[in-house]
Short mmCIF file of C-alpha atoms in Angstrom, two decimals:
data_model
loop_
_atom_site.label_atom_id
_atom_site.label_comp_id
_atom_site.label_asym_id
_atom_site.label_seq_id
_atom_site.Cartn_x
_atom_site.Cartn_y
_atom_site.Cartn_z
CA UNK A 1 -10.64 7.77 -2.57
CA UNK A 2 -14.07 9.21 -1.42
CA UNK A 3 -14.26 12.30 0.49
CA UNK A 4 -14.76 11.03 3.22
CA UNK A 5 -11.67 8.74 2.78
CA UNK A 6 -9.74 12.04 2.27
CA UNK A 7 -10.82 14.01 5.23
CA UNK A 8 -9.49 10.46 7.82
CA UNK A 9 -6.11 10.54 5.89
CA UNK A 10 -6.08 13.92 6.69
CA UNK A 11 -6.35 13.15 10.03
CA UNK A 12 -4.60 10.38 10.50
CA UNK A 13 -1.85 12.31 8.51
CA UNK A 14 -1.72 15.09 11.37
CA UNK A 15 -1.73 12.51 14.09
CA UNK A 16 1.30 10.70 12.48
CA UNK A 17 3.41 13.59 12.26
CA UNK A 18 2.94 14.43 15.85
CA UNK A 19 3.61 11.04 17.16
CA UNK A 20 6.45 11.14 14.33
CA UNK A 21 8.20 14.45 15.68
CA UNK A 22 7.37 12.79 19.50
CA UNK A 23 8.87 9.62 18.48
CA UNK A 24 12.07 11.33 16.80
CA UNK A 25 12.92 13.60 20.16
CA UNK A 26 12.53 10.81 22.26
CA UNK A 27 15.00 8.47 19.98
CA UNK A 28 17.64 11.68 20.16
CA UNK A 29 17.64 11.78 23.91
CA UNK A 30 18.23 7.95 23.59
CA UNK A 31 20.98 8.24 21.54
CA UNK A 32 22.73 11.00 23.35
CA UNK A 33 22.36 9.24 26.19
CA UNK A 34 24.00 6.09 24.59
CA UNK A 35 27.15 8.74 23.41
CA UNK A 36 26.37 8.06 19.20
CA UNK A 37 28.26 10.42 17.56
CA UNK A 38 25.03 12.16 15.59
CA UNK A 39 22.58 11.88 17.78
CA UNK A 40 20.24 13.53 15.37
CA UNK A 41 20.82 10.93 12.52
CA UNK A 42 19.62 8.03 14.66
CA UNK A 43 16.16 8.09 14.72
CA UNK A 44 16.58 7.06 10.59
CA UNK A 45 18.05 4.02 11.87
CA UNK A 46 14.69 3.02 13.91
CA UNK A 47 11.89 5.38 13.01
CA UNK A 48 12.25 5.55 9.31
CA UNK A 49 13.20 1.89 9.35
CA UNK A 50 9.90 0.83 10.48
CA UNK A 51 8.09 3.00 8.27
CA UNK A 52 9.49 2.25 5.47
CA UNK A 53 9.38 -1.33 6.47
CA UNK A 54 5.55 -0.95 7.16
CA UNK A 55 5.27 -0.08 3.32
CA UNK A 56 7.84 -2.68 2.05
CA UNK A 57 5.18 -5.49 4.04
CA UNK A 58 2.43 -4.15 2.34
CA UNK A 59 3.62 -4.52 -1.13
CA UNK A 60 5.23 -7.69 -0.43
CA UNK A 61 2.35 -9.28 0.04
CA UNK A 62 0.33 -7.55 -3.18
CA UNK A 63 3.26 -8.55 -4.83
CA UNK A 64 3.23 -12.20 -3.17
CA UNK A 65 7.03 -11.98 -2.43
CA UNK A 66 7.16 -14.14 0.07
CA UNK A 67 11.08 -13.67 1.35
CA UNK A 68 11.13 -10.41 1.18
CA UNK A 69 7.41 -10.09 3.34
CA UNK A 70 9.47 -12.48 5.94
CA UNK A 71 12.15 -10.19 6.34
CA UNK A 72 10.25 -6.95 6.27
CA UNK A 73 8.39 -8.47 8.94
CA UNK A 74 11.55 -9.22 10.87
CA UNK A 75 12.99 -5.75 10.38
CA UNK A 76 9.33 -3.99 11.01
CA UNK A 77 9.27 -5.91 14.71
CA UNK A 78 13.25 -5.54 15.47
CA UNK A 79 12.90 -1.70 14.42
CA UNK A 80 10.03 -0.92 16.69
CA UNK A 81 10.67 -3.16 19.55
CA UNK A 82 14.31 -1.34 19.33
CA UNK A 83 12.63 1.84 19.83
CA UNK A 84 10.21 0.94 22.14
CA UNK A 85 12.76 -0.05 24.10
CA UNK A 86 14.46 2.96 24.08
CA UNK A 87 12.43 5.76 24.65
CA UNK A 88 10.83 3.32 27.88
CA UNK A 89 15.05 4.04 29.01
CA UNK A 90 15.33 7.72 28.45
CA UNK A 91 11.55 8.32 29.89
CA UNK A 92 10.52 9.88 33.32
CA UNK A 93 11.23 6.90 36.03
CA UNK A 94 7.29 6.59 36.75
CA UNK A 95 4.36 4.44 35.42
CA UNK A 96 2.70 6.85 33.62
CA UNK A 97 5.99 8.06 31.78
CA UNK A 98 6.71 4.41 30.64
CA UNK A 99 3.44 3.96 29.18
CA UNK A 100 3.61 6.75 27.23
CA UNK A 101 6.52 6.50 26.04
CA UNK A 102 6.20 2.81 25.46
CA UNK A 103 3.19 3.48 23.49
CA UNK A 104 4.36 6.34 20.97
CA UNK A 105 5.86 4.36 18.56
CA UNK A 106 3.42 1.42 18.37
CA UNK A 107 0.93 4.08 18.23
CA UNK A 108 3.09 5.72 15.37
CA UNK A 109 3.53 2.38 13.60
CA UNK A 110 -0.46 1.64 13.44
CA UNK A 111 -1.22 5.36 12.51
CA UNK A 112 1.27 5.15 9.47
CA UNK A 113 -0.27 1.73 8.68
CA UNK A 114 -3.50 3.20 8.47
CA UNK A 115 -2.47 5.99 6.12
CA UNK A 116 -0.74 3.46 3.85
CA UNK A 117 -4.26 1.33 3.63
CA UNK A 118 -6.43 4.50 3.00
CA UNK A 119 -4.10 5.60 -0.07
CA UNK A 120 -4.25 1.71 -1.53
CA UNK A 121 -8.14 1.34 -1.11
CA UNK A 122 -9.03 1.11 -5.05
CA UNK A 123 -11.65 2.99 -6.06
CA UNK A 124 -15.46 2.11 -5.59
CA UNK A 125 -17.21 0.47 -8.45
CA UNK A 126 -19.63 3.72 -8.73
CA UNK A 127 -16.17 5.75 -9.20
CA UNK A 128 -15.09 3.01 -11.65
CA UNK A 129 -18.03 3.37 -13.99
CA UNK A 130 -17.89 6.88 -13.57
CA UNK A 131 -14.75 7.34 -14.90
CA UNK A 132 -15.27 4.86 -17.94
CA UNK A 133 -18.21 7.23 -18.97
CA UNK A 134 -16.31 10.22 -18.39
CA UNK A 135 -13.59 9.00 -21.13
CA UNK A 136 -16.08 7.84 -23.44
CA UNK A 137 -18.19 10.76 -23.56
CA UNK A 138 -14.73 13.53 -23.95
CA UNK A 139 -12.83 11.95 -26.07
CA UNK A 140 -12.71 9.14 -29.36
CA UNK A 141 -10.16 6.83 -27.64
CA UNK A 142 -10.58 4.13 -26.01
CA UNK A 143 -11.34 4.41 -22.49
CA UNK A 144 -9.21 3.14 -19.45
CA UNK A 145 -11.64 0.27 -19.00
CA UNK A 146 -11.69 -0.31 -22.48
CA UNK A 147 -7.94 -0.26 -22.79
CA UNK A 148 -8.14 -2.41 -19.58
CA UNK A 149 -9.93 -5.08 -20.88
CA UNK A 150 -7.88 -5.52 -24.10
CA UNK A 151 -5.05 -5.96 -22.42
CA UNK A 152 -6.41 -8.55 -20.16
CA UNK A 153 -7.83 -10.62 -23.58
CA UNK A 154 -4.66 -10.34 -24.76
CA UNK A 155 -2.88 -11.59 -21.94
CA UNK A 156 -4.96 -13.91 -21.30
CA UNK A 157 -5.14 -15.33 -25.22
CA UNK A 158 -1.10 -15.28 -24.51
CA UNK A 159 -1.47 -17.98 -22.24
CA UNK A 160 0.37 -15.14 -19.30
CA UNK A 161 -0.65 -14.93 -15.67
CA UNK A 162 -2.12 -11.71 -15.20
CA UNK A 163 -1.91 -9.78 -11.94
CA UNK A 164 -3.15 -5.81 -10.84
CA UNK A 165 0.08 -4.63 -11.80
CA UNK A 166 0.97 -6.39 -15.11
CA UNK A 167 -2.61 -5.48 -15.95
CA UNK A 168 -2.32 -1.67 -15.10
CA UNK A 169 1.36 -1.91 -16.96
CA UNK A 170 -0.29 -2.88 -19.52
CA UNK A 171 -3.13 -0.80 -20.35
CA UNK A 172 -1.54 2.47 -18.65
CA UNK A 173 -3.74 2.65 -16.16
CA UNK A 174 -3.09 3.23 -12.23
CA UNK A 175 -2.37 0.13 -9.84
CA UNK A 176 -5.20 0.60 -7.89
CA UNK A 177 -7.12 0.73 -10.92
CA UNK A 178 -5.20 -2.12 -12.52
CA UNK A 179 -6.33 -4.92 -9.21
CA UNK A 180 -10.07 -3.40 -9.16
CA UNK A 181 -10.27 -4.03 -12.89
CA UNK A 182 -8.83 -7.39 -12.62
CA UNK A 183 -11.13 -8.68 -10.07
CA UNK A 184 -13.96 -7.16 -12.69
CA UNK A 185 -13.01 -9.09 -15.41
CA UNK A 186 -12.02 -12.40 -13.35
CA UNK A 187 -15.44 -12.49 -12.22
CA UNK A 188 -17.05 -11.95 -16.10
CA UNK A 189 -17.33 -15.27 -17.38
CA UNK A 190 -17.51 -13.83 -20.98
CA UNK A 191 -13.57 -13.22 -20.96
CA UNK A 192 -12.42 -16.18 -19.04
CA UNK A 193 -9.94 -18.06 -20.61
CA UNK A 194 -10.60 -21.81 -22.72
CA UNK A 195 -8.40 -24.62 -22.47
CA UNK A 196 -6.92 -23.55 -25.83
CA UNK A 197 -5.97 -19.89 -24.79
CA UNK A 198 -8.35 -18.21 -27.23
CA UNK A 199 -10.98 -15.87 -25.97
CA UNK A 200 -14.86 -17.36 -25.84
CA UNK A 201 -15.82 -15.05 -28.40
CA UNK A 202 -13.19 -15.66 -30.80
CA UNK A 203 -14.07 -19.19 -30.10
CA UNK A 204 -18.05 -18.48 -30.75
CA UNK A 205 -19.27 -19.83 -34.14
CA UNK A 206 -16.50 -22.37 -34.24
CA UNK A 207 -16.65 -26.48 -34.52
#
C-alpha cells in the first residue's frame, strides 16, 4: 500500500474500534435486557458475525464461490439488521437516540469494509517494477516476477486454469501480488496460450 493508503487505514482503523467498542456496549445492554445468561458473550453472536461475514463476502467473490458469497450475504444482512434492531430497543426513547443508535453498526459495518478493501488493494505497477529491480539487483535468484512468470508458462503449457491465488501458490509470492501479476501477463500477448498448450516461443521457429 502507498503511504498515503497507510495513513486512511489508520484512520479508518481508529474509527472502527470506536464504533466497535460503541456497538459492543450497546449489544450488552440489549442482551441484559433480554435476560441471556452472558450478557457479555453476545455481542460475538452479532458484531463479530458481521465482521467476519464482511471478510468471508469479500473472498467469496475473489474466490468466485458462489454458495458460500450467497450465504455470507444472508448472514452479513441477518447479523446487522439483528443488531440494528437492537440497540434502536435499548436506546434513549427520542429521535435523535434512535438514529444514532440505528446508525452505529451500519456505520461500523462500512468502516470495517473499508479497512478490508485498503489491505487487498494490490500494489501499484510503479511498486511492482520496483520490487522486480530490487531482487534483481541484491541477489542471483530469480526475482518474484521472474518466478511469477514461470509459473504462469508452466501452468499455462499444462493446459490449468490459472487464477491470483494458484499463481501466487505457485511462485511463492503474496496474493495481492499473485492477481496484479496475473492481470500483467494476461494482457502480454507474448505468453498467451496456443491451441496446442505450448508457449508462443517454444512454438517460434516451428512448421
Amino acid at each position: 500500500m502507498s503511504r498515503a493508503q497507510h495513513i486512511l487505514a489508520v484512520i479508518v482503523g481508529l474509527i472502527t474500534g470506536v464504533l466497535l467498542m460503541e456497538s459492543y456496549g450497546a449489544m450488552v445492554d440489549a442482551a441484559r435486557a433480554g435476560g441471556r445468561a452472558i450478557p457479555e458473550l453476545w455481542p460475538l453472536g452479532t458484531e463479530a458475525l458481521a465482521l467476519a461475514m464482511e471478510v468471508s463476502v469479500l473472498e467469496a467473490k475473489r474466490l468466485g464461490h458462489r454458495a458460500v458469497l450467497r450465504l455470507s450475504w444472508l448472514l452479513l444482512i441477518a447479523s446487522v439488521a439483528l443488531s440494528t434492531l437492537l440497540q434502536v430497543a435499548v436506546a434513549p426513547p427520542t429521535l435523535v437516540g434512535y438514529l444514532t443508535a440505528g446508525a452505529t453498526p451500519v456505520w461500523l459495518l462500512g468502516s470495517f469494509a473499508v479497512l478490508s478493501l485498503l489491505y487487498r488493494t494490490p500494489a501499484p505497477a510503479t511498486d511492482l517494477a520496483a520490487d522486480t529491480e530490487v531482487q534483481q539487483a541484491t541477489s542471483g535468484e530469480p526475482s518474484k516476477r521472474e518466478r511469477a512468470r514461470q509459473a504462469y508458462a508452466a501452468l499455462i503449457a499444462a493446459g490449468q486454469p490459472v487464477t491470483g491465488a494458484r499463481l501466487a501458490e505457485a511462485a511463492d509470492i503474496s496474493a495481492s501480488y499473485g492477481r496484479a501479476l496475473l492481470a500483467d501477463f494476461q494482457a502480454d500477448p507474448t505468453l498467451a496460450a496456443q491451441p496446442n498448450g505450448q508457449r508462443p516461443d517454444a512454438a517460434v521457429g516451428k512448421p
